[in-house]
PDB file of C-alpha atoms and ligand atoms in Angstrom:
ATOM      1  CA  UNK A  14      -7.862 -18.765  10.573  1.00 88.00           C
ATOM      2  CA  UNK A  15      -6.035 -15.310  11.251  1.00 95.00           C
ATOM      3  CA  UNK A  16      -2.492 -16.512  12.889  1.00 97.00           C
ATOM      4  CA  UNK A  17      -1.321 -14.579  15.774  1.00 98.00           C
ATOM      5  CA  UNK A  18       2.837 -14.364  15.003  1.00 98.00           C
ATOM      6  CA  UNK A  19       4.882 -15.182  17.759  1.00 98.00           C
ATOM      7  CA  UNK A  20       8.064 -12.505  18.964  1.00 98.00           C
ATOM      8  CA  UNK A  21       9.860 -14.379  16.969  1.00 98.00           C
ATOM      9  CA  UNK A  22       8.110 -13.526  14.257  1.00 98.00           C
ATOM     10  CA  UNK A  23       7.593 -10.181  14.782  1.00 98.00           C
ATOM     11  CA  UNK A  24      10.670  -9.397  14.975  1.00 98.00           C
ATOM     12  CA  UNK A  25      11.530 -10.751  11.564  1.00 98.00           C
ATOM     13  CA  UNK A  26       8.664  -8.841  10.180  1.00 98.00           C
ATOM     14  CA  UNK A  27       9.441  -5.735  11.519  1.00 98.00           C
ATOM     15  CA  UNK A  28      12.905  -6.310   9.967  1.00 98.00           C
ATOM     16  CA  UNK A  29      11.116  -7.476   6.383  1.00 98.00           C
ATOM     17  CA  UNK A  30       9.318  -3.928   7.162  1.00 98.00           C
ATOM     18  CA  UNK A  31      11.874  -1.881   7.840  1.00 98.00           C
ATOM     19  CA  UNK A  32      13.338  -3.135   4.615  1.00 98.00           C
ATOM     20  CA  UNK A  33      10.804  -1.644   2.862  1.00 98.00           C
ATOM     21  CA  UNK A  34      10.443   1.341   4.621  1.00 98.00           C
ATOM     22  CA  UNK A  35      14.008   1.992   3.578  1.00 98.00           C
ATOM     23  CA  UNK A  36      13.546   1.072  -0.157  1.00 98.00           C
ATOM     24  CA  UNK A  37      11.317   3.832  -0.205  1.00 98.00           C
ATOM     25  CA  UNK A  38      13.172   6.854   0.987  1.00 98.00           C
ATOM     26  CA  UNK A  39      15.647   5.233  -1.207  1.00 98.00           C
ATOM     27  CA  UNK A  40      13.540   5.854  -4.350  1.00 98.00           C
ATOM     28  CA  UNK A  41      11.772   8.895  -3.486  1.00 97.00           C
ATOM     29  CA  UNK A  42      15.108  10.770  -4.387  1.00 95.00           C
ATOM     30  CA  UNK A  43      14.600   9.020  -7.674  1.00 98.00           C
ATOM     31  CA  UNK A  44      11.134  10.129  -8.310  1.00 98.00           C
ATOM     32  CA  UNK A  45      11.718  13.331 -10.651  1.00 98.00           C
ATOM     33  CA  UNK A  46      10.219  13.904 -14.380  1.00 98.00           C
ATOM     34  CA  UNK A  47      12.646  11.840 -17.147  1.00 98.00           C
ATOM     35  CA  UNK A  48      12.994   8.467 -15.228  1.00 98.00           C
ATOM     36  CA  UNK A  49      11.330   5.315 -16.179  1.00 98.00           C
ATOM     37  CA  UNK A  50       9.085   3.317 -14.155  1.00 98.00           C
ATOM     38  CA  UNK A  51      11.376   0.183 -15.361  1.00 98.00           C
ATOM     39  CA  UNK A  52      14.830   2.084 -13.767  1.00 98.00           C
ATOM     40  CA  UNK A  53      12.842   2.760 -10.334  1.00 98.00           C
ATOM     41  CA  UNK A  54      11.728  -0.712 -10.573  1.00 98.00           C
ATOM     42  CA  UNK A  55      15.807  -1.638 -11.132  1.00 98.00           C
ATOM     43  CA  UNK A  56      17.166   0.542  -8.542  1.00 98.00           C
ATOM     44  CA  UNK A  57      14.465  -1.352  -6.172  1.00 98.00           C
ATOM     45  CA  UNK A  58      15.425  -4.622  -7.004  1.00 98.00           C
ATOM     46  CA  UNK A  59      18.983  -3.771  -6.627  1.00 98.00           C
ATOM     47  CA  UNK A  60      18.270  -2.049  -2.748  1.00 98.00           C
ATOM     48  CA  UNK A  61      16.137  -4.870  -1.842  1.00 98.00           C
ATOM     49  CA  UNK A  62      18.621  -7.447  -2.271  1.00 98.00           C
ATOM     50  CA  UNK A  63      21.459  -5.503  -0.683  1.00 98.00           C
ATOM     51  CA  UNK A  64      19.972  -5.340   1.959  1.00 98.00           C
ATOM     52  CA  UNK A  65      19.698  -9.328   2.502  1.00 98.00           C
ATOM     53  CA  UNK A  66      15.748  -9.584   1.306  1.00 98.00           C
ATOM     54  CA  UNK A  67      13.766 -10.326  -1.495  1.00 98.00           C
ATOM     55  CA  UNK A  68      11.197  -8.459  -3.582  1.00 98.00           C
ATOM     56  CA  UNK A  69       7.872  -9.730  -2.664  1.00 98.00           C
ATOM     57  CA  UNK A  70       5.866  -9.316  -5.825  1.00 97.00           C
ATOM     58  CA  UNK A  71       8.311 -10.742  -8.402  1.00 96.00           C
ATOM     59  CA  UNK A  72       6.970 -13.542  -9.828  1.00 94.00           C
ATOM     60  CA  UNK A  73       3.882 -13.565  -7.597  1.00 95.00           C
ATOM     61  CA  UNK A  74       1.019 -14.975  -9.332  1.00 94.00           C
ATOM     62  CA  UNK A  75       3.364 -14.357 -12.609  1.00 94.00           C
ATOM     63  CA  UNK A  76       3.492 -10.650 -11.637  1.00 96.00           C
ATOM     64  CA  UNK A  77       6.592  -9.547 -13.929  1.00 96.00           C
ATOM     65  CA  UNK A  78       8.478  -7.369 -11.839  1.00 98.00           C
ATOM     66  CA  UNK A  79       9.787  -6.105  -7.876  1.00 98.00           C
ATOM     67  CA  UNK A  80       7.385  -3.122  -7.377  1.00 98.00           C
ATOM     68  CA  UNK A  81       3.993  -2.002  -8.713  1.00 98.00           C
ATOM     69  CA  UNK A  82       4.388   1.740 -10.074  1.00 98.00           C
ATOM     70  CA  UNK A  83       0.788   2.798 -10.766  1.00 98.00           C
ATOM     71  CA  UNK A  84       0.747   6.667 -12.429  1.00 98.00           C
ATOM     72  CA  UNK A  85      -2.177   9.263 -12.097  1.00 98.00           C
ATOM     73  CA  UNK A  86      -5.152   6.953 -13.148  1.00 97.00           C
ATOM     74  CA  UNK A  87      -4.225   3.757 -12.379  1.00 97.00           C
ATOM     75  CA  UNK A  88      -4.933   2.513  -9.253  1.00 95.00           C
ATOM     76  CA  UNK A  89      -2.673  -0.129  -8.159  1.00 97.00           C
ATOM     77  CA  UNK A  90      -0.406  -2.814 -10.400  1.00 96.00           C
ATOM     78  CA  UNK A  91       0.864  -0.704 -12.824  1.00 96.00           C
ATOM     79  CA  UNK A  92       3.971  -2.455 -14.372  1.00 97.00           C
ATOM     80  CA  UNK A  93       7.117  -0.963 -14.593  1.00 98.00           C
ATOM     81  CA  UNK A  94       7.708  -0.255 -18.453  1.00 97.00           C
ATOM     82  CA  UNK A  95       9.860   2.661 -20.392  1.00 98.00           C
ATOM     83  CA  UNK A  96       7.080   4.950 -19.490  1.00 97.00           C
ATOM     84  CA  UNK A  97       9.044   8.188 -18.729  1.00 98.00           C
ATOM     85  CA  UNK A  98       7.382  10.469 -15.490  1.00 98.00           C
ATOM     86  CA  UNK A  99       6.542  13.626 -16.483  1.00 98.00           C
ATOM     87  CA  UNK A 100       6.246  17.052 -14.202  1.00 98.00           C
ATOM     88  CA  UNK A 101       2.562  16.723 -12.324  1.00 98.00           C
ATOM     89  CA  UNK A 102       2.215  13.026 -12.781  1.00 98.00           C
ATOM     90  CA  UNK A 103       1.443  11.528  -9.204  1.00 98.00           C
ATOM     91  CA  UNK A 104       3.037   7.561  -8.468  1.00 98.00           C
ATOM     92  CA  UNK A 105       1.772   5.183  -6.501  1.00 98.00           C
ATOM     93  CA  UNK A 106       4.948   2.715  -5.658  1.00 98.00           C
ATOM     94  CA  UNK A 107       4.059  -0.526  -3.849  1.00 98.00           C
ATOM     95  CA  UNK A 108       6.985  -2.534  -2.672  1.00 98.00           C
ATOM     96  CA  UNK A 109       6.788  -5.683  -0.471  1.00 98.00           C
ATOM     97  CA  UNK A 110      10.170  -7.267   0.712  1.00 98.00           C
ATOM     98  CA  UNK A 111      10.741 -10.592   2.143  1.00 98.00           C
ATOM     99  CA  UNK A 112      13.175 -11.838   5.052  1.00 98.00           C
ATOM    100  CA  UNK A 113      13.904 -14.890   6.275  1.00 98.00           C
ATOM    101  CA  UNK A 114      10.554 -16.116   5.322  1.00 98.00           C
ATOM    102  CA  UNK A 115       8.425 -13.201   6.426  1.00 98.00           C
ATOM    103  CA  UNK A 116       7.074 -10.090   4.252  1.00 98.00           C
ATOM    104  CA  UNK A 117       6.593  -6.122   4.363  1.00 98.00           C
ATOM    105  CA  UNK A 118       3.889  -4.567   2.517  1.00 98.00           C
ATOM    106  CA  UNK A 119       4.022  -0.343   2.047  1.00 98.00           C
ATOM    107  CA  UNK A 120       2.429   1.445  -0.662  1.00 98.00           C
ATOM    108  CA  UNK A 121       3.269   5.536  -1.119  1.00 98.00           C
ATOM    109  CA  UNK A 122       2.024   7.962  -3.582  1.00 98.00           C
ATOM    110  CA  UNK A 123       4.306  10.613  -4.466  1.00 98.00           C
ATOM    111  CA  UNK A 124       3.699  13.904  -6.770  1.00 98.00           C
ATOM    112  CA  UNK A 125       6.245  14.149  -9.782  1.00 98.00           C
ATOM    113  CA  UNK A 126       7.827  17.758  -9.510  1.00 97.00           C
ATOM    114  CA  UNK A 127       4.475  20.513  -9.203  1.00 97.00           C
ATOM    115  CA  UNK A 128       1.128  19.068  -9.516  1.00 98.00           C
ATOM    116  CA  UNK A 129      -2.417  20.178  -9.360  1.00 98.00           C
ATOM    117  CA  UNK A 130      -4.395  21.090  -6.170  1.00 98.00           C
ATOM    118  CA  UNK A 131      -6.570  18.248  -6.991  1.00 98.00           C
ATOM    119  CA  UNK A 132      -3.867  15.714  -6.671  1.00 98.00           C
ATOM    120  CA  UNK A 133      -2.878  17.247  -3.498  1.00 98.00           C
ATOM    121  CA  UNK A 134      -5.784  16.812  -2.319  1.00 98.00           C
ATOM    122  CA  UNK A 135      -6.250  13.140  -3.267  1.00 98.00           C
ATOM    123  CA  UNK A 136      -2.729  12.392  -1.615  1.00 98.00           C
ATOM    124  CA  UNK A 137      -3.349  14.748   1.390  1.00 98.00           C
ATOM    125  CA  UNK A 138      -6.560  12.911   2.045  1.00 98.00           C
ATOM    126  CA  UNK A 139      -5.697   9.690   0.992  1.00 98.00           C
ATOM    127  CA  UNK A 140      -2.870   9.525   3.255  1.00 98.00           C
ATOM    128  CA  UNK A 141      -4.732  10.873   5.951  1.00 98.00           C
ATOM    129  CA  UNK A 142      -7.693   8.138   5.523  1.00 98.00           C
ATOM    130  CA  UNK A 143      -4.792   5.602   5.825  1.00 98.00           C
ATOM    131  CA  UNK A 144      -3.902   6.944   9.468  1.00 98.00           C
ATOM    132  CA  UNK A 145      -7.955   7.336  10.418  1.00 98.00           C
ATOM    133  CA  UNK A 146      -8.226   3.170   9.611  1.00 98.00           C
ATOM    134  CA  UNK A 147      -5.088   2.434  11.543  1.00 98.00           C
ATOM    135  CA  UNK A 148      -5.899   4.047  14.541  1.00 98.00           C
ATOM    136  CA  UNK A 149      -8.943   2.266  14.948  1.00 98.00           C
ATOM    137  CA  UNK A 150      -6.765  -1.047  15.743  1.00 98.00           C
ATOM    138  CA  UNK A 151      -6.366  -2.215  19.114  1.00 98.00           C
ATOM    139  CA  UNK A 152      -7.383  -5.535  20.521  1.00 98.00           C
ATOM    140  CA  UNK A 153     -10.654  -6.309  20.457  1.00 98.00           C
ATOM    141  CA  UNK A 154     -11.513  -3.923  17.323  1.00 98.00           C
ATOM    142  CA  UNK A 155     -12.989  -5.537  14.267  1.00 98.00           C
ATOM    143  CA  UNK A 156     -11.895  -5.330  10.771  1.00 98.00           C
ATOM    144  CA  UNK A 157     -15.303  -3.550   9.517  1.00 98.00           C
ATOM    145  CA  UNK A 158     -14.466  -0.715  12.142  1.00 98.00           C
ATOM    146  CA  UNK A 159     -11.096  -0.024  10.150  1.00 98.00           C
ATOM    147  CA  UNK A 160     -13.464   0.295   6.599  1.00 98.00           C
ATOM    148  CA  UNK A 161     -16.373   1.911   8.406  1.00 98.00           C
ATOM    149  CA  UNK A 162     -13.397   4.774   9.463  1.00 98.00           C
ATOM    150  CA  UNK A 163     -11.719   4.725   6.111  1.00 98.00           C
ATOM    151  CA  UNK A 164     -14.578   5.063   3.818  1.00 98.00           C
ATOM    152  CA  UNK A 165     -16.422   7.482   6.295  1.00 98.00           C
ATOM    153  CA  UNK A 166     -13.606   9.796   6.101  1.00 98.00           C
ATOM    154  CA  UNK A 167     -13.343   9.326   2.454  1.00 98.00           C
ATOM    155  CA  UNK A 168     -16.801  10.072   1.517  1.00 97.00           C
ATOM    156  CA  UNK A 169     -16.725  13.350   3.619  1.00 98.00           C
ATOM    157  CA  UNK A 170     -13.837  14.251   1.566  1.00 98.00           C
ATOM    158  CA  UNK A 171     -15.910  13.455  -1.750  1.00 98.00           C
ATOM    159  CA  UNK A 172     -13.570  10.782  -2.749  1.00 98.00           C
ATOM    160  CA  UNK A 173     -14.160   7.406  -3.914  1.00 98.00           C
ATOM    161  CA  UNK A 174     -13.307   3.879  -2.074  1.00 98.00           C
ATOM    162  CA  UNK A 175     -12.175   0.952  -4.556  1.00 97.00           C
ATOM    163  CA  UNK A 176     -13.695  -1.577  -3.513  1.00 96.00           C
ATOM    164  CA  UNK A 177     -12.151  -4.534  -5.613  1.00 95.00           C
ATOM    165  CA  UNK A 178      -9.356  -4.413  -3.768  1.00 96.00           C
ATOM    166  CA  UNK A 179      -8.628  -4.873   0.194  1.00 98.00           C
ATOM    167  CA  UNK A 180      -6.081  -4.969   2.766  1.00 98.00           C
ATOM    168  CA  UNK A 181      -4.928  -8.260   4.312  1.00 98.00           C
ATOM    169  CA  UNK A 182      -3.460 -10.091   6.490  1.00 98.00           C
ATOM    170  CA  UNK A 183       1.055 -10.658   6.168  1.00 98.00           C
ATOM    171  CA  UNK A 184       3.099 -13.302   7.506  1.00 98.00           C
ATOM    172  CA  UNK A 185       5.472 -15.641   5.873  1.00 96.00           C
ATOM    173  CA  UNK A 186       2.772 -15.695   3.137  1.00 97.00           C
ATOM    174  CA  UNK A 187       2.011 -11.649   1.203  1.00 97.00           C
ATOM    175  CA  UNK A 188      -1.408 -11.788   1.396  1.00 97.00           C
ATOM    176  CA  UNK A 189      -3.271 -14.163   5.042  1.00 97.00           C
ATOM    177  CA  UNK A 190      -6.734 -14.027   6.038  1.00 97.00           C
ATOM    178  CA  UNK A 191      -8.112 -11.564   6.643  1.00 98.00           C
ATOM    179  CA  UNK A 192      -9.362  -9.130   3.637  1.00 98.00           C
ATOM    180  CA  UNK A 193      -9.282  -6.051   5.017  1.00 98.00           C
ATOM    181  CA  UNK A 194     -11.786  -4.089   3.230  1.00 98.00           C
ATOM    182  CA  UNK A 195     -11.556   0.009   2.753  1.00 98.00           C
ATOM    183  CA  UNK A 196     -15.475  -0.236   3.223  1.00 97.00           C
ATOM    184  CA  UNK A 197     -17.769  -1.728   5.973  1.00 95.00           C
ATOM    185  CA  UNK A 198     -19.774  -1.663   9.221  1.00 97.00           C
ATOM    186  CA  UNK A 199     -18.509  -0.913  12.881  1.00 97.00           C
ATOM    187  CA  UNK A 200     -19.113  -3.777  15.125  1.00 97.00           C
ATOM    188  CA  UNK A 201     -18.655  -6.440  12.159  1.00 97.00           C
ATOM    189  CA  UNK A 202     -16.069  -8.875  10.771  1.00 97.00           C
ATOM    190  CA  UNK A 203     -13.244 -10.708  12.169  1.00 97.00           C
ATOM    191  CA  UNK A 204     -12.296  -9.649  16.214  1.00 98.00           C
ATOM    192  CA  UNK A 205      -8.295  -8.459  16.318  1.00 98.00           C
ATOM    193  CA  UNK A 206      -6.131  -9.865  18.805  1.00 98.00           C
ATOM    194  CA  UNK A 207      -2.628  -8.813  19.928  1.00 98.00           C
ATOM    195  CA  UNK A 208       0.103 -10.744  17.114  1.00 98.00           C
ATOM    196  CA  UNK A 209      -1.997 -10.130  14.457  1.00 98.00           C
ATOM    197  CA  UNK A 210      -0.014  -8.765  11.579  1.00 98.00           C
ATOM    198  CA  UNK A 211      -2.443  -7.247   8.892  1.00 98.00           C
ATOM    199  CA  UNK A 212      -1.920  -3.997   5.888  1.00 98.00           C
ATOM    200  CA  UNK A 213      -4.302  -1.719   5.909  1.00 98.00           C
ATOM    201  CA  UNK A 214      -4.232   0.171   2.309  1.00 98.00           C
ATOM    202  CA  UNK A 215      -7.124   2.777   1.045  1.00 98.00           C
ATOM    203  CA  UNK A 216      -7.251   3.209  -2.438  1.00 98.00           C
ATOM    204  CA  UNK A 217      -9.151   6.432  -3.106  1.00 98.00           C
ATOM    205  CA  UNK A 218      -9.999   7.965  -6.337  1.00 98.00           C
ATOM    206  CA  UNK A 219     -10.629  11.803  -7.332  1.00 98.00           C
ATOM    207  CA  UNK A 220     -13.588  10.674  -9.059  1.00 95.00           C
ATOM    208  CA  UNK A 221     -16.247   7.752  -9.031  1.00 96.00           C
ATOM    209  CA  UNK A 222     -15.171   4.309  -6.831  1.00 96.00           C
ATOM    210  CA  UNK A 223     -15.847   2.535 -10.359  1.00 96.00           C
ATOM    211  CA  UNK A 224     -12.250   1.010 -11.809  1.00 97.00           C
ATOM    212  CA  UNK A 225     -11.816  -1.537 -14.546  1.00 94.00           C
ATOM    213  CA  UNK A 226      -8.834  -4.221 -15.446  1.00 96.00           C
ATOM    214  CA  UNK A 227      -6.547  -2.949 -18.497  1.00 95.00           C
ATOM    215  CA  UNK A 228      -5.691  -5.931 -20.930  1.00 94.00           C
ATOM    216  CA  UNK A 229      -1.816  -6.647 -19.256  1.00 94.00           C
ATOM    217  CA  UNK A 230      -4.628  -8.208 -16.954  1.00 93.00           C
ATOM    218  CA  UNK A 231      -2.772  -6.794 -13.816  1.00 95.00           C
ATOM    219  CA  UNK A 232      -3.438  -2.714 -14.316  1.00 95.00           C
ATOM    220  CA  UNK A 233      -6.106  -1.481 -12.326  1.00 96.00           C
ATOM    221  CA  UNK A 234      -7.478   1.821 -13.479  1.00 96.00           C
ATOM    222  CA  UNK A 235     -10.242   4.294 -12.783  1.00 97.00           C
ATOM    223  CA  UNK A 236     -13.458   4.265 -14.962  1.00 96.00           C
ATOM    224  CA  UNK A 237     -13.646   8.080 -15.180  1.00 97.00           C
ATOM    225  CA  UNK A 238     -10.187   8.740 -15.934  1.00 97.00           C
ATOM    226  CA  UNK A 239      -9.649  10.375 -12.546  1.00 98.00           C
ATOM    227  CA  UNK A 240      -6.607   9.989 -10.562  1.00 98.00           C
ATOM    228  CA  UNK A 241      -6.101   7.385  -7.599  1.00 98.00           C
ATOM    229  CA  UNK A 242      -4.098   7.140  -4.480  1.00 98.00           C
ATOM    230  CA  UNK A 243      -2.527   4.581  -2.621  1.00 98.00           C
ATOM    231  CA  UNK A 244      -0.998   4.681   0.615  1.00 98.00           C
ATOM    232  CA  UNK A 245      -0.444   1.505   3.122  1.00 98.00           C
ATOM    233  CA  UNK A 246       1.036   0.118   5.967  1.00 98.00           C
ATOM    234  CA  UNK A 247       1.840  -3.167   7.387  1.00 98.00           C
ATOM    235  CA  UNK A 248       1.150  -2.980  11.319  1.00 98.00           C
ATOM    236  CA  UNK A 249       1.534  -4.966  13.983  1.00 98.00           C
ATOM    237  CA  UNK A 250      -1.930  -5.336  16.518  1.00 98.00           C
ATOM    238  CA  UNK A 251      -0.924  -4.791  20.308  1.00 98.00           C
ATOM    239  CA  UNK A 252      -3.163  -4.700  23.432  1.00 98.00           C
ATOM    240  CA  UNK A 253      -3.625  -1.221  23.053  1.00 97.00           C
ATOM    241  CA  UNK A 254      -3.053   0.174  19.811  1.00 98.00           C
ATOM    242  CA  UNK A 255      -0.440  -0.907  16.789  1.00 98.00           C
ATOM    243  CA  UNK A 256       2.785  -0.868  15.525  1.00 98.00           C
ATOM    244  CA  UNK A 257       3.731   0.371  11.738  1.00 98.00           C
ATOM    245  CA  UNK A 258       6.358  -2.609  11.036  1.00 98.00           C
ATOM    246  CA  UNK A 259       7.095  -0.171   7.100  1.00 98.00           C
ATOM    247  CA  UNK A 260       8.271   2.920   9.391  1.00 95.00           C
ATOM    248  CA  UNK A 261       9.679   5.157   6.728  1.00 86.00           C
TER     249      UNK A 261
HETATM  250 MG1   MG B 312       1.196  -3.388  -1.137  1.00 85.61          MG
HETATM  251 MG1   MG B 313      -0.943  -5.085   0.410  1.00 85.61          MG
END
């Protein structure tokens, strides 16, 4: 069952969300060639907590650390290490924050100092594909509208949709029913209805779709060696439209 959150609710999440919104113009001054992965996953921590919250993805499912910094070809879970960032990498920072009971969800990808025109690309487009799902959401729209949108714009673009991964629903648990696929058919899936709190989050690759699971068992990368975006949003379904809960 997909819960509908009441005011209440909302307003806690849109607090959780704001959270995160603000953790990540916090790091993006951060995000220059010479840092580690394991200090921007520090300086996260350390911002998440002051500001009264918790980091979502520590310790969930055993996940070792607060955010998932995933670099050029890895799609999403990348764990924060001593891995220095080097001029032209791209970053993909997730960061989920919990308050009071109730979680954010926002990933970003970010270029590191000059990078390719191919990497703009992929973050011009993948950010854009992002905006293209969400705008399909408004009562009464159905989840395989949102992936119908996404991976329609993505394939036009000649970029390709993981598909072993999917948005979802948020609440006082990170991830609620439903998946929300990056892939799909219009007119199909689960109806939305006002309350419903879901995070919509293409993952789209320079290259082929196909991605594989590095031995740490949590690194998701792509099978050709091509880089991979991420950008995502937790929103809020209204009557008419939505509202991003991660504003940055
Ligand atoms: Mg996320
Ligand atoms: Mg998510």
């Amino acid at each position: 069952m997909i819960s509908i959150k009441s005011s209440r609710e909302i307003e806690l999440m849109r607090i959780a969300g704001e959270i995160v919104g603000k953790t990540h113009n916090y790091l993006k001054s951060y995000i220059k060639a010479g840092i580690t992965t394991k200090k921007l996953d520090e300086l996260a921590y350390n911002f998440i907590i002051s500001q009264g919250a918790t980091p979502s993805f520590k310790n969930y499912n055993g996940f070792p650390a607060s955010i998932c910094t995933s670099i050029n070809e890895e799609v999403v879970h990348g764990i924060p290490d001593n891995r220095k960032l080097k001029d032209g990498d791209i970053i993909s920072i997730d960061i989920g924050a919990c308050y009071k009971g109730y979680h954010g969800d926002s990933a970003w990808s970010y270029p590191v100092g000059r990078i390719s025109s191919d990497k703009e690309y992929l973050l011009k487009h993948t950010e854009r594909a992002l905006f293209v799902g969400l705008d399909q959401i408004k009562e009464g729209t159905k989840i395989g509208d949102i992936g119908y949108a996404i991976s329609n714009y993505a394939e036009n673009h000649n970029l390709g949709v993981v598909k072993e991964l999917v948005g979802h629903g948020v609440g006082n648990h990170l991830h609620e029913e439903p998946d929300v696929p990056n892939y799909g058919f219009k007119h199909v899936g689960p109806t939305l209805k006002a309350g419903m709190v879901i995070a919509v989050e293409p993952m789209l690759n320079f290259g082929t779709a196909n991605v594989y699971l590095l031995d740490d068992d949590w690194t998701v990368i792509t099978a050709d060696g091509e880089p991979s975006a991420h950008f995502e949003h937790t929103v809020v379904v209204t009557k008419d439209g939505y509202e991003i809960l991660t504003k940055r």
